[in-house]
């Protein structure tokens, strides 16, 4: 039986509020941690794979105590991951590796620990960086396996204390029970993503709901559930939007949130409502949520949609001064987004393009269409289409483009 590496980390897309950067932690697990761990000949078990309730259960405690190796990703400072790392340090003197995305501050209580850094692009991790991290993390694991040394601050500073032990028979039973389970949260999430790629949004929404019920502390599941519901248009588009809003508002009580992902989704729902009912209040709410998301993090997705909604409201505004204000504000927002994505555009100009910047290409295309620079817009549109994996992604882009051109090319 292979030795077990237990991985504690957040999952899904999480925002690091110290940097304003949103990371897809699932990509960290799949592109760095899991390949490195398995290459070092360990069985890799992720924390969410054994949780079927919102509380840490005996399986979690058993693995924190007995797993031959623990990798703890503290990126975005997920509270559950920090708590579980504390438990590990309390019950095991050695064989714990801490990793973190390179940007952002490290909490005071952890800044004296050796931490393995990696570079995340947000949506994904670059191929070269993933390979570098896999190789280096594998070597660290092999070194730890061969040479036992204390890495827990508790056992380093307080001598002659003995770590607690779990009975061998009980531990073997827990591991055996885990092996017999056919469904884990991570598996549910992967299946939900597959349904979304196939435009099967009703089925995806059910799976995201199942994951959200199992782990109510994970905002990502509710966000994806809301997105899938409103994309499903089931049983009707208007009803689906109302249902989606009811789900996502759990993360924004009384309309308040500082998470750009949540703000962007609420904005998208209200924008879609405007397209159905032409209620100006829906459009104003969409603008408000998109604007806040753009201001909080310079988020190009919310910024692009903020600009589009400004164009829409300018088209129905009767007061010429207000109309001009909206038009100028949309122009300034697009110019700011292009500056934000300067590194992406520079990379393309240098002949480098990849799927990691897929949605950035879509945003740049729409921004350049809005600024009437069709040559650059067409370049980024082609790149987006080249890297799009799902039909709904293309449908969303071309619907937005068509609406934008009607507004700015009168």
mmCIF file of C-alpha atoms in Angstrom:
data_model
loop_
_atom_site.group_PDB
_atom_site.id
_atom_site.type_symbol
_atom_site.label_atom_id
_atom_site.label_comp_id
_atom_site.label_asym_id
_atom_site.label_seq_id
_atom_site.Cartn_x
_atom_site.Cartn_y
_atom_site.Cartn_z
ATOM 1 C CA UNK A 1 0.000 0.000 0.000
ATOM 2 C CA UNK A 2 1.360 3.418 -0.990
ATOM 3 C CA UNK A 3 2.065 6.040 1.629
ATOM 4 C CA UNK A 4 -0.608 8.721 1.879
ATOM 5 C CA UNK A 5 -0.148 12.419 1.226
ATOM 6 C CA UNK A 6 -3.045 14.439 2.604
ATOM 7 C CA UNK A 7 -3.580 17.804 0.881
ATOM 8 C CA UNK A 8 -5.245 20.644 2.757
ATOM 9 C CA UNK A 9 -6.249 23.722 0.760
ATOM 10 C CA UNK A 10 -9.158 25.766 -0.474
ATOM 11 C CA UNK A 11 -10.701 24.801 -3.782
ATOM 12 C CA UNK A 12 -12.472 26.456 -6.667
ATOM 13 C CA UNK A 13 -11.850 30.128 -7.355
ATOM 14 C CA UNK A 14 -10.806 32.142 -4.310
ATOM 15 C CA UNK A 15 -9.822 35.796 -3.987
ATOM 16 C CA UNK A 16 -6.709 36.771 -2.055
ATOM 17 C CA UNK A 17 -7.855 40.054 -0.551
ATOM 18 C CA UNK A 18 -4.280 41.102 0.268
ATOM 19 C CA UNK A 19 -3.507 41.258 -3.470
ATOM 20 C CA UNK A 20 -6.927 41.423 -5.103
ATOM 21 C CA UNK A 21 -5.967 38.383 -7.189
ATOM 22 C CA UNK A 22 -8.408 35.514 -7.757
ATOM 23 C CA UNK A 23 -6.862 32.059 -8.021
ATOM 24 C CA UNK A 24 -8.362 28.851 -9.368
ATOM 25 C CA UNK A 25 -7.026 26.549 -6.655
ATOM 26 C CA UNK A 26 -8.306 23.458 -8.447
ATOM 27 C CA UNK A 27 -5.678 24.172 -11.112
ATOM 28 C CA UNK A 28 -2.989 24.344 -8.403
ATOM 29 C CA UNK A 29 -4.013 20.895 -7.204
ATOM 30 C CA UNK A 30 -4.298 19.307 -10.641
ATOM 31 C CA UNK A 31 -1.276 20.970 -12.272
ATOM 32 C CA UNK A 32 1.230 21.065 -9.393
ATOM 33 C CA UNK A 33 0.395 19.187 -6.210
ATOM 34 C CA UNK A 34 -1.192 15.951 -7.421
ATOM 35 C CA UNK A 35 1.376 15.245 -10.199
ATOM 36 C CA UNK A 36 4.314 15.948 -7.857
ATOM 37 C CA UNK A 37 2.915 13.816 -5.039
ATOM 38 C CA UNK A 38 2.105 10.867 -7.294
ATOM 39 C CA UNK A 39 5.498 11.125 -9.030
ATOM 40 C CA UNK A 40 7.071 10.758 -5.567
ATOM 41 C CA UNK A 41 5.094 7.503 -5.188
ATOM 42 C CA UNK A 42 2.463 8.700 -2.672
ATOM 43 C CA UNK A 43 -1.283 8.264 -2.833
ATOM 44 C CA UNK A 44 -2.746 11.774 -3.012
ATOM 45 C CA UNK A 45 -5.911 12.514 -1.004
ATOM 46 C CA UNK A 46 -7.395 16.026 -1.051
ATOM 47 C CA UNK A 47 -9.260 17.347 1.963
ATOM 48 C CA UNK A 48 -12.539 18.003 0.140
ATOM 49 C CA UNK A 49 -12.548 14.435 -1.183
ATOM 50 C CA UNK A 50 -13.333 13.016 2.235
ATOM 51 C CA UNK A 51 -15.715 15.688 3.507
ATOM 52 C CA UNK A 52 -19.378 14.881 3.196
ATOM 53 C CA UNK A 53 -20.509 17.336 5.831
ATOM 54 C CA UNK A 54 -19.613 20.882 6.739
ATOM 55 C CA UNK A 55 -17.655 19.766 9.800
ATOM 56 C CA UNK A 56 -14.266 18.163 10.051
ATOM 57 C CA UNK A 57 -15.010 14.518 10.819
ATOM 58 C CA UNK A 58 -12.921 11.661 12.188
ATOM 59 C CA UNK A 59 -11.477 10.901 8.729
ATOM 60 C CA UNK A 60 -10.002 14.392 8.546
ATOM 61 C CA UNK A 61 -8.482 14.213 12.032
ATOM 62 C CA UNK A 62 -7.140 10.720 11.375
ATOM 63 C CA UNK A 63 -5.385 11.793 8.203
ATOM 64 C CA UNK A 64 -3.983 14.941 9.791
ATOM 65 C CA UNK A 65 -2.510 12.749 12.523
ATOM 66 C CA UNK A 66 -1.321 9.746 10.569
ATOM 67 C CA UNK A 67 -0.720 10.664 6.934
ATOM 68 C CA UNK A 68 2.938 10.140 6.145
ATOM 69 C CA UNK A 69 2.957 13.506 4.355
ATOM 70 C CA UNK A 70 0.798 16.650 4.350
ATOM 71 C CA UNK A 71 0.933 19.405 1.730
ATOM 72 C CA UNK A 72 -0.808 22.570 2.904
ATOM 73 C CA UNK A 73 -1.573 25.313 0.372
ATOM 74 C CA UNK A 74 -2.292 28.504 2.335
ATOM 75 C CA UNK A 75 -2.871 30.681 -0.746
ATOM 76 C CA UNK A 76 -5.743 33.172 -0.186
ATOM 77 C CA UNK A 77 -5.473 32.259 3.533
ATOM 78 C CA UNK A 78 -8.456 29.923 3.459
ATOM 79 C CA UNK A 79 -9.471 29.653 7.154
ATOM 80 C CA UNK A 80 -10.130 25.911 6.977
ATOM 81 C CA UNK A 81 -6.686 25.258 5.490
ATOM 82 C CA UNK A 82 -4.982 27.429 8.134
ATOM 83 C CA UNK A 83 -6.904 25.642 10.916
ATOM 84 C CA UNK A 84 -6.049 22.198 9.554
ATOM 85 C CA UNK A 85 -2.379 23.163 9.210
ATOM 86 C CA UNK A 86 -2.436 24.164 12.884
ATOM 87 C CA UNK A 87 -3.824 20.762 13.830
ATOM 88 C CA UNK A 88 -1.152 19.021 11.775
ATOM 89 C CA UNK A 89 1.621 21.015 13.441
ATOM 90 C CA UNK A 90 0.159 20.127 16.837
ATOM 91 C CA UNK A 91 -0.032 16.370 16.230
ATOM 92 C CA UNK A 92 2.915 15.665 13.913
ATOM 93 C CA UNK A 93 6.477 16.961 14.348
ATOM 94 C CA UNK A 94 7.572 16.400 10.751
ATOM 95 C CA UNK A 95 6.600 15.745 7.104
ATOM 96 C CA UNK A 96 4.483 18.831 6.478
ATOM 97 C CA UNK A 97 5.091 21.025 3.422
ATOM 98 C CA UNK A 98 3.595 24.515 3.193
ATOM 99 C CA UNK A 99 3.126 26.046 -0.233
ATOM 100 C CA UNK A 100 1.696 29.402 -1.292
ATOM 101 C CA UNK A 101 1.192 31.589 -4.367
ATOM 102 C CA UNK A 102 4.146 33.959 -4.426
ATOM 103 C CA UNK A 103 2.250 37.248 -4.073
ATOM 104 C CA UNK A 104 0.770 38.602 -0.858
ATOM 105 C CA UNK A 105 1.853 38.728 2.745
ATOM 106 C CA UNK A 106 2.457 35.713 4.961
ATOM 107 C CA UNK A 107 0.735 35.696 8.387
ATOM 108 C CA UNK A 108 3.089 36.521 11.255
ATOM 109 C CA UNK A 109 2.697 33.121 12.921
ATOM 110 C CA UNK A 110 3.808 31.375 9.711
ATOM 111 C CA UNK A 111 6.458 33.729 8.345
ATOM 112 C CA UNK A 112 9.278 31.782 10.046
ATOM 113 C CA UNK A 113 8.228 28.545 8.334
ATOM 114 C CA UNK A 114 9.835 27.435 5.094
ATOM 115 C CA UNK A 115 7.233 27.971 2.375
ATOM 116 C CA UNK A 116 7.418 26.717 -1.211
ATOM 117 C CA UNK A 117 6.267 29.511 -3.589
ATOM 118 C CA UNK A 118 4.589 29.134 -6.966
ATOM 119 C CA UNK A 119 3.294 31.602 -9.537
ATOM 120 C CA UNK A 120 -0.399 31.528 -10.445
ATOM 121 C CA UNK A 121 -1.917 33.378 -13.409
ATOM 122 C CA UNK A 122 -5.393 33.413 -11.867
ATOM 123 C CA UNK A 123 -7.374 31.229 -14.278
ATOM 124 C CA UNK A 124 -4.560 28.718 -14.679
ATOM 125 C CA UNK A 125 -0.853 28.061 -14.205
ATOM 126 C CA UNK A 126 1.651 28.432 -17.033
ATOM 127 C CA UNK A 127 3.044 25.205 -18.486
ATOM 128 C CA UNK A 128 6.650 26.065 -17.651
ATOM 129 C CA UNK A 129 5.767 27.109 -14.103
ATOM 130 C CA UNK A 130 3.710 23.958 -13.538
ATOM 131 C CA UNK A 131 6.584 21.773 -14.710
ATOM 132 C CA UNK A 132 9.120 23.646 -12.551
ATOM 133 C CA UNK A 133 6.911 23.342 -9.477
ATOM 134 C CA UNK A 134 6.171 19.657 -10.079
ATOM 135 C CA UNK A 135 9.872 18.838 -10.331
ATOM 136 C CA UNK A 136 10.933 20.907 -7.317
ATOM 137 C CA UNK A 137 8.039 19.797 -5.115
ATOM 138 C CA UNK A 138 8.740 16.163 -6.007
ATOM 139 C CA UNK A 139 12.379 16.581 -4.907
ATOM 140 C CA UNK A 140 11.282 18.184 -1.634
ATOM 141 C CA UNK A 141 8.927 15.259 -0.965
ATOM 142 C CA UNK A 142 11.638 12.684 -1.717
ATOM 143 C CA UNK A 143 14.062 14.522 0.573
ATOM 144 C CA UNK A 144 11.529 14.626 3.402
ATOM 145 C CA UNK A 145 10.824 10.915 2.913
ATOM 146 C CA UNK A 146 14.514 10.034 3.228
ATOM 147 C CA UNK A 147 15.483 12.517 5.949
ATOM 148 C CA UNK A 148 13.156 13.104 8.873
ATOM 149 C CA UNK A 149 13.488 16.563 10.398
ATOM 150 C CA UNK A 150 11.172 18.651 12.548
ATOM 151 C CA UNK A 151 9.092 21.209 10.651
ATOM 152 C CA UNK A 152 6.397 21.858 13.282
ATOM 153 C CA UNK A 153 7.064 25.060 15.294
ATOM 154 C CA UNK A 154 5.447 23.449 18.357
ATOM 155 C CA UNK A 155 7.874 20.511 18.446
ATOM 156 C CA UNK A 156 10.793 22.714 17.460
ATOM 157 C CA UNK A 157 10.351 25.170 20.327
ATOM 158 C CA UNK A 158 8.928 22.900 23.021
ATOM 159 C CA UNK A 159 11.150 19.896 23.596
ATOM 160 C CA UNK A 160 10.373 16.441 24.953
ATOM 161 C CA UNK A 161 6.650 16.387 24.168
ATOM 162 C CA UNK A 162 5.133 13.320 22.562
ATOM 163 C CA UNK A 163 2.736 13.514 19.608
ATOM 164 C CA UNK A 164 -0.674 11.837 20.102
ATOM 165 C CA UNK A 165 -1.369 8.542 18.352
ATOM 166 C CA UNK A 166 -4.447 6.971 16.826
ATOM 167 C CA UNK A 167 -4.920 3.202 17.226
ATOM 168 C CA UNK A 168 -3.554 1.395 14.169
ATOM 169 C CA UNK A 169 -6.700 -0.697 13.710
ATOM 170 C CA UNK A 170 -8.966 2.351 13.743
ATOM 171 C CA UNK A 171 -6.781 4.197 11.259
ATOM 172 C CA UNK A 172 -6.760 1.246 8.861
ATOM 173 C CA UNK A 173 -10.545 1.019 9.068
ATOM 174 C CA UNK A 174 -10.953 4.737 8.275
ATOM 175 C CA UNK A 175 -8.660 4.473 5.252
ATOM 176 C CA UNK A 176 -10.509 1.365 4.084
ATOM 177 C CA UNK A 177 -13.870 3.124 4.358
ATOM 178 C CA UNK A 178 -12.569 6.026 2.270
ATOM 179 C CA UNK A 179 -11.348 3.663 -0.414
ATOM 180 C CA UNK A 180 -14.824 2.108 -0.709
ATOM 181 C CA UNK A 181 -16.611 5.416 -1.318
ATOM 182 C CA UNK A 182 -17.592 6.059 -4.911
ATOM 183 C CA UNK A 183 -18.436 9.757 -4.628
ATOM 184 C CA UNK A 184 -16.296 12.527 -3.194
ATOM 185 C CA UNK A 185 -16.884 16.241 -3.346
ATOM 186 C CA UNK A 186 -14.033 16.769 -5.769
ATOM 187 C CA UNK A 187 -15.558 14.154 -8.077
ATOM 188 C CA UNK A 188 -18.925 15.931 -7.891
ATOM 189 C CA UNK A 189 -17.245 19.200 -8.832
ATOM 190 C CA UNK A 190 -15.428 17.681 -11.804
ATOM 191 C CA UNK A 191 -18.664 16.130 -13.059
ATOM 192 C CA UNK A 192 -20.471 19.459 -12.727
ATOM 193 C CA UNK A 193 -17.748 21.158 -14.787
ATOM 194 C CA UNK A 194 -18.106 18.505 -17.483
ATOM 195 C CA UNK A 195 -21.873 19.138 -17.672
ATOM 196 C CA UNK A 196 -21.213 22.865 -18.108
ATOM 197 C CA UNK A 197 -18.792 22.184 -20.970
ATOM 198 C CA UNK A 198 -21.593 20.239 -22.663
ATOM 199 C CA UNK A 199 -24.179 23.030 -22.079
ATOM 200 C CA UNK A 200 -26.042 20.719 -19.678
ATOM 201 C CA UNK A 201 -26.710 23.445 -17.139
ATOM 202 C CA UNK A 202 -29.706 21.928 -15.363
ATOM 203 C CA UNK A 203 -27.684 18.821 -14.513
ATOM 204 C CA UNK A 204 -24.693 20.947 -13.528
ATOM 205 C CA UNK A 205 -26.823 23.075 -11.199
ATOM 206 C CA UNK A 206 -28.009 19.978 -9.319
ATOM 207 C CA UNK A 207 -24.436 18.835 -8.735
ATOM 208 C CA UNK A 208 -23.259 22.292 -7.612
ATOM 209 C CA UNK A 209 -26.184 22.347 -5.179
ATOM 210 C CA UNK A 210 -25.133 18.951 -3.825
ATOM 211 C CA UNK A 211 -21.597 20.234 -3.297
ATOM 212 C CA UNK A 212 -22.873 23.462 -1.702
ATOM 213 C CA UNK A 213 -25.039 21.531 0.763
ATOM 214 C CA UNK A 214 -22.106 19.296 1.680
ATOM 215 C CA UNK A 215 -19.755 22.255 2.210
ATOM 216 C CA UNK A 216 -21.815 25.403 2.844
ATOM 217 C CA UNK A 217 -18.689 27.403 3.718
ATOM 218 C CA UNK A 218 -17.466 27.243 0.097
ATOM 219 C CA UNK A 219 -18.777 30.288 -1.800
ATOM 220 C CA UNK A 220 -17.509 28.896 -5.100
ATOM 221 C CA UNK A 221 -20.166 26.175 -5.157
ATOM 222 C CA UNK A 222 -23.013 28.652 -4.728
ATOM 223 C CA UNK A 223 -21.525 30.905 -7.395
ATOM 224 C CA UNK A 224 -21.370 28.049 -9.883
ATOM 225 C CA UNK A 225 -24.841 26.864 -8.922
ATOM 226 C CA UNK A 226 -26.265 30.335 -9.616
ATOM 227 C CA UNK A 227 -24.394 30.564 -12.928
ATOM 228 C CA UNK A 228 -25.666 27.166 -14.047
ATOM 229 C CA UNK A 229 -29.255 27.982 -13.058
ATOM 230 C CA UNK A 230 -29.398 31.221 -15.002
ATOM 231 C CA UNK A 231 -27.671 29.681 -18.028
ATOM 232 C CA UNK A 232 -30.166 26.798 -17.989
ATOM 233 C CA UNK A 233 -33.215 29.024 -18.740
ATOM 234 C CA UNK A 234 -35.229 26.289 -17.035
ATOM 235 C CA UNK A 235 -38.238 26.188 -16.672
ATOM 236 C CA UNK A 236 -38.187 29.629 -18.340
ATOM 237 C CA UNK A 237 -35.490 32.272 -18.649
ATOM 238 C CA UNK A 238 -37.271 34.709 -16.341
ATOM 239 C CA UNK A 239 -37.849 32.082 -13.664
ATOM 240 C CA UNK A 240 -34.290 30.802 -13.948
ATOM 241 C CA UNK A 241 -32.920 34.317 -13.398
ATOM 242 C CA UNK A 242 -35.077 34.772 -10.304
ATOM 243 C CA UNK A 243 -33.962 31.394 -8.963
ATOM 244 C CA UNK A 244 -30.305 32.192 -9.676
ATOM 245 C CA UNK A 245 -30.576 35.531 -7.910
ATOM 246 C CA UNK A 246 -32.079 33.823 -4.869
ATOM 247 C CA UNK A 247 -29.049 31.494 -4.709
ATOM 248 C CA UNK A 248 -26.300 34.069 -5.219
ATOM 249 C CA UNK A 249 -27.842 36.579 -2.806
ATOM 250 C CA UNK A 250 -26.986 34.152 -0.003
ATOM 251 C CA UNK A 251 -23.440 35.444 -0.505
ATOM 252 C CA UNK A 252 -24.528 39.084 -0.589
ATOM 253 C CA UNK A 253 -27.031 39.723 2.233
ATOM 254 C CA UNK A 254 -28.844 43.012 1.616
ATOM 255 C CA UNK A 255 -26.825 43.358 -1.566
ATOM 256 C CA UNK A 256 -23.475 43.738 0.216
ATOM 257 C CA UNK A 257 -20.375 41.852 -0.891
ATOM 258 C CA UNK A 258 -16.702 42.551 -1.527
ATOM 259 C CA UNK A 259 -16.124 39.480 -3.684
ATOM 260 C CA UNK A 260 -15.773 40.406 -7.395
ATOM 261 C CA UNK A 261 -16.960 36.949 -8.465
ATOM 262 C CA UNK A 262 -20.215 37.357 -6.547
ATOM 263 C CA UNK A 263 -20.683 40.956 -7.675
ATOM 264 C CA UNK A 264 -20.076 39.991 -11.298
ATOM 265 C CA UNK A 265 -22.662 37.216 -11.156
ATOM 266 C CA UNK A 266 -25.316 39.436 -9.588
ATOM 267 C CA UNK A 267 -24.578 42.082 -12.201
ATOM 268 C CA UNK A 268 -24.938 39.485 -14.972
ATOM 269 C CA UNK A 269 -28.301 38.324 -13.653
ATOM 270 C CA UNK A 270 -29.696 41.859 -13.453
ATOM 271 C CA UNK A 271 -28.333 42.637 -16.937
ATOM 272 C CA UNK A 272 -30.098 39.576 -18.316
ATOM 273 C CA UNK A 273 -33.295 40.627 -16.527
ATOM 274 C CA UNK A 274 -33.059 43.992 -18.281
ATOM 275 C CA UNK A 275 -32.874 42.254 -21.665
ATOM 276 C CA UNK A 276 -36.092 40.410 -20.828
ATOM 277 C CA UNK A 277 -38.207 43.086 -19.150
ATOM 278 C CA UNK A 278 -36.588 46.451 -20.077
ATOM 279 C CA UNK A 279 -36.953 47.512 -16.438
ATOM 280 C CA UNK A 280 -34.499 50.389 -16.017
ATOM 281 C CA UNK A 281 -34.049 49.558 -12.335
ATOM 282 C CA UNK A 282 -32.580 46.158 -13.305
ATOM 283 C CA UNK A 283 -30.112 47.902 -15.604
ATOM 284 C CA UNK A 284 -29.118 50.384 -12.889
ATOM 285 C CA UNK A 285 -28.544 47.540 -10.434
ATOM 286 C CA UNK A 286 -26.400 45.710 -12.977
ATOM 287 C CA UNK A 287 -24.298 48.859 -13.402
ATOM 288 C CA UNK A 288 -23.950 49.248 -9.641
ATOM 289 C CA UNK A 289 -22.757 45.681 -9.059
ATOM 290 C CA UNK A 290 -20.418 45.646 -12.052
ATOM 291 C CA UNK A 291 -18.950 49.010 -11.072
ATOM 292 C CA UNK A 292 -18.243 47.857 -7.535
ATOM 293 C CA UNK A 293 -16.556 44.676 -8.757
ATOM 294 C CA UNK A 294 -14.428 46.721 -11.161
ATOM 295 C CA UNK A 295 -13.403 49.193 -8.471
ATOM 296 C CA UNK A 296 -12.531 46.573 -5.856
ATOM 297 C CA UNK A 297 -10.029 44.632 -7.941
ATOM 298 C CA UNK A 298 -9.705 46.227 -11.376
ATOM 299 C CA UNK A 299 -11.462 43.058 -12.523
ATOM 300 C CA UNK A 300 -11.574 43.125 -16.321
ATOM 301 C CA UNK A 301 -14.681 40.922 -16.575
ATOM 302 C CA UNK A 302 -16.834 43.184 -14.415
ATOM 303 C CA UNK A 303 -15.205 46.229 -16.018
ATOM 304 C CA UNK A 304 -16.117 45.111 -19.545
ATOM 305 C CA UNK A 305 -19.725 44.485 -18.557
ATOM 306 C CA UNK A 306 -19.850 47.762 -16.647
ATOM 307 C CA UNK A 307 -18.854 49.566 -19.865
ATOM 308 C CA UNK A 308 -21.471 47.687 -21.911
ATOM 309 C CA UNK A 309 -24.231 48.547 -19.441
ATOM 310 C CA UNK A 310 -23.165 52.198 -19.563
ATOM 311 C CA UNK A 311 -23.590 52.100 -23.348
ATOM 312 C CA UNK A 312 -27.021 50.541 -22.914
ATOM 313 C CA UNK A 313 -28.247 53.148 -20.452
ATOM 314 C CA UNK A 314 -26.836 55.961 -22.603
ATOM 315 C CA UNK A 315 -28.989 54.681 -25.486
ATOM 316 C CA UNK A 316 -32.208 55.200 -23.497
ATOM 317 C CA UNK A 317 -31.217 58.332 -21.578
ATOM 318 C CA UNK A 318 -33.105 61.462 -22.638
ATOM 319 C CA UNK A 319 -30.934 64.047 -20.926
ATOM 320 C CA UNK A 320 -28.003 64.898 -23.251
ATOM 321 C CA UNK A 321 -25.608 65.670 -20.385
ATOM 322 C CA UNK A 322 -26.327 62.330 -18.717
ATOM 323 C CA UNK A 323 -26.064 60.542 -22.058
ATOM 324 C CA UNK A 324 -22.626 62.051 -22.705
ATOM 325 C CA UNK A 325 -21.509 61.170 -19.155
ATOM 326 C CA UNK A 326 -22.371 57.504 -19.702
ATOM 327 C CA UNK A 327 -20.616 57.399 -23.096
ATOM 328 C CA UNK A 328 -17.438 58.990 -21.727
ATOM 329 C CA UNK A 329 -17.463 56.735 -18.642
ATOM 330 C CA UNK A 330 -17.730 53.636 -20.872
ATOM 331 C CA UNK A 331 -14.820 54.855 -22.993
ATOM 332 C CA UNK A 332 -12.640 55.487 -19.923
ATOM 333 C CA UNK A 333 -13.503 52.064 -18.471
ATOM 334 C CA UNK A 334 -12.417 50.321 -21.687
ATOM 335 C CA UNK A 335 -9.184 52.295 -21.871
ATOM 336 C CA UNK A 336 -8.445 51.347 -18.261
ATOM 337 C CA UNK A 337 -9.121 47.667 -18.957
ATOM 338 C CA UNK A 338 -6.720 47.690 -21.896
ATOM 339 C CA UNK A 339 -4.034 49.103 -19.595
ATOM 340 C CA UNK A 340 -4.803 46.421 -16.995
ATOM 341 C CA UNK A 341 -4.360 43.737 -19.671
ATOM 342 C CA UNK A 342 -1.246 45.309 -21.159
ATOM 343 C CA UNK A 343 0.873 42.248 -20.288
ATOM 344 C CA UNK A 344 -1.568 39.974 -22.140
ATOM 345 C CA UNK A 345 -1.498 42.145 -25.250
ATOM 346 C CA UNK A 346 2.295 42.407 -25.102
ATOM 347 C CA UNK A 347 2.541 38.627 -24.931
ATOM 348 C CA UNK A 348 0.374 38.281 -28.053
ATOM 349 C CA UNK A 349 2.419 40.899 -29.887
ATOM 350 C CA UNK A 350 5.513 38.829 -29.061
ATOM 351 C CA UNK A 351 3.913 35.800 -30.680
ATOM 352 C CA UNK A 352 2.861 34.080 -27.447
ATOM 353 C CA UNK A 353 -0.754 33.119 -26.824
ATOM 354 C CA UNK A 354 -2.377 30.395 -24.718
ATOM 355 C CA UNK A 355 -5.626 29.185 -23.246
ATOM 356 C CA UNK A 356 -4.861 30.707 -19.846
ATOM 357 C CA UNK A 357 -5.769 34.137 -21.242
ATOM 358 C CA UNK A 358 -8.948 33.001 -23.003
ATOM 359 C CA UNK A 359 -11.360 35.382 -21.269
ATOM 360 C CA UNK A 360 -8.818 38.189 -21.345
ATOM 361 C CA UNK A 361 -8.804 37.854 -25.152
ATOM 362 C CA UNK A 362 -12.606 38.086 -25.200
ATOM 363 C CA UNK A 363 -12.497 41.201 -23.035
ATOM 364 C CA UNK A 364 -9.828 42.865 -25.170
ATOM 365 C CA UNK A 365 -11.839 42.102 -28.316
ATOM 366 C CA UNK A 366 -14.959 43.746 -26.915
ATOM 367 C CA UNK A 367 -13.026 46.704 -25.542
ATOM 368 C CA UNK A 368 -11.433 47.372 -28.928
ATOM 369 C CA UNK A 369 -14.788 46.965 -30.692
ATOM 370 C CA UNK A 370 -16.193 49.504 -28.246
ATOM 371 C CA UNK A 371 -13.344 51.892 -29.068
ATOM 372 C CA UNK A 372 -13.851 51.240 -32.821
ATOM 373 C CA UNK A 373 -10.453 49.637 -33.355
ATOM 374 C CA UNK A 374 -11.681 46.683 -35.392
ATOM 375 C CA UNK A 375 -8.241 45.424 -36.432
ATOM 376 C CA UNK A 376 -7.153 44.716 -32.866
ATOM 377 C CA UNK A 377 -10.637 43.564 -31.899
ATOM 378 C CA UNK A 378 -10.665 40.929 -34.639
ATOM 379 C CA UNK A 379 -7.212 39.680 -33.589
ATOM 380 C CA UNK A 380 -8.335 39.001 -30.003
ATOM 381 C CA UNK A 381 -11.704 37.629 -31.110
ATOM 382 C CA UNK A 382 -9.935 34.972 -33.187
ATOM 383 C CA UNK A 383 -7.717 34.054 -30.237
ATOM 384 C CA UNK A 384 -10.740 33.696 -27.961
ATOM 385 C CA UNK A 385 -12.553 31.455 -30.447
ATOM 386 C CA UNK A 386 -9.397 29.372 -30.892
ATOM 387 C CA UNK A 387 -9.172 28.614 -27.169
ATOM 388 C CA UNK A 388 -12.884 28.342 -26.283
ATOM 389 C CA UNK A 389 -13.767 24.891 -24.981
ATOM 390 C CA UNK A 390 -17.557 25.141 -24.646
ATOM 391 C CA UNK A 391 -20.204 26.355 -27.065
ATOM 392 C CA UNK A 392 -21.843 28.486 -24.376
ATOM 393 C CA UNK A 393 -18.628 30.486 -24.057
ATOM 394 C CA UNK A 394 -18.723 31.391 -27.756
ATOM 395 C CA UNK A 395 -22.460 32.086 -27.635
ATOM 396 C CA UNK A 396 -21.962 34.477 -24.716
ATOM 397 C CA UNK A 397 -19.171 36.328 -26.509
ATOM 398 C CA UNK A 398 -20.960 36.774 -29.840
ATOM 399 C CA UNK A 399 -24.214 37.810 -28.182
ATOM 400 C CA UNK A 400 -22.330 40.488 -26.249
ATOM 401 C CA UNK A 401 -20.427 41.578 -29.364
ATOM 402 C CA UNK A 402 -23.590 41.922 -31.445
ATOM 403 C CA UNK A 403 -25.279 44.000 -28.764
ATOM 404 C CA UNK A 404 -22.195 46.191 -28.347
ATOM 405 C CA UNK A 405 -21.863 46.909 -32.084
ATOM 406 C CA UNK A 406 -25.510 47.924 -32.319
ATOM 407 C CA UNK A 407 -24.955 50.417 -29.496
ATOM 408 C CA UNK A 408 -21.672 52.011 -30.576
ATOM 409 C CA UNK A 409 -22.004 51.821 -34.380
ATOM 410 C CA UNK A 410 -25.262 53.682 -34.849
#
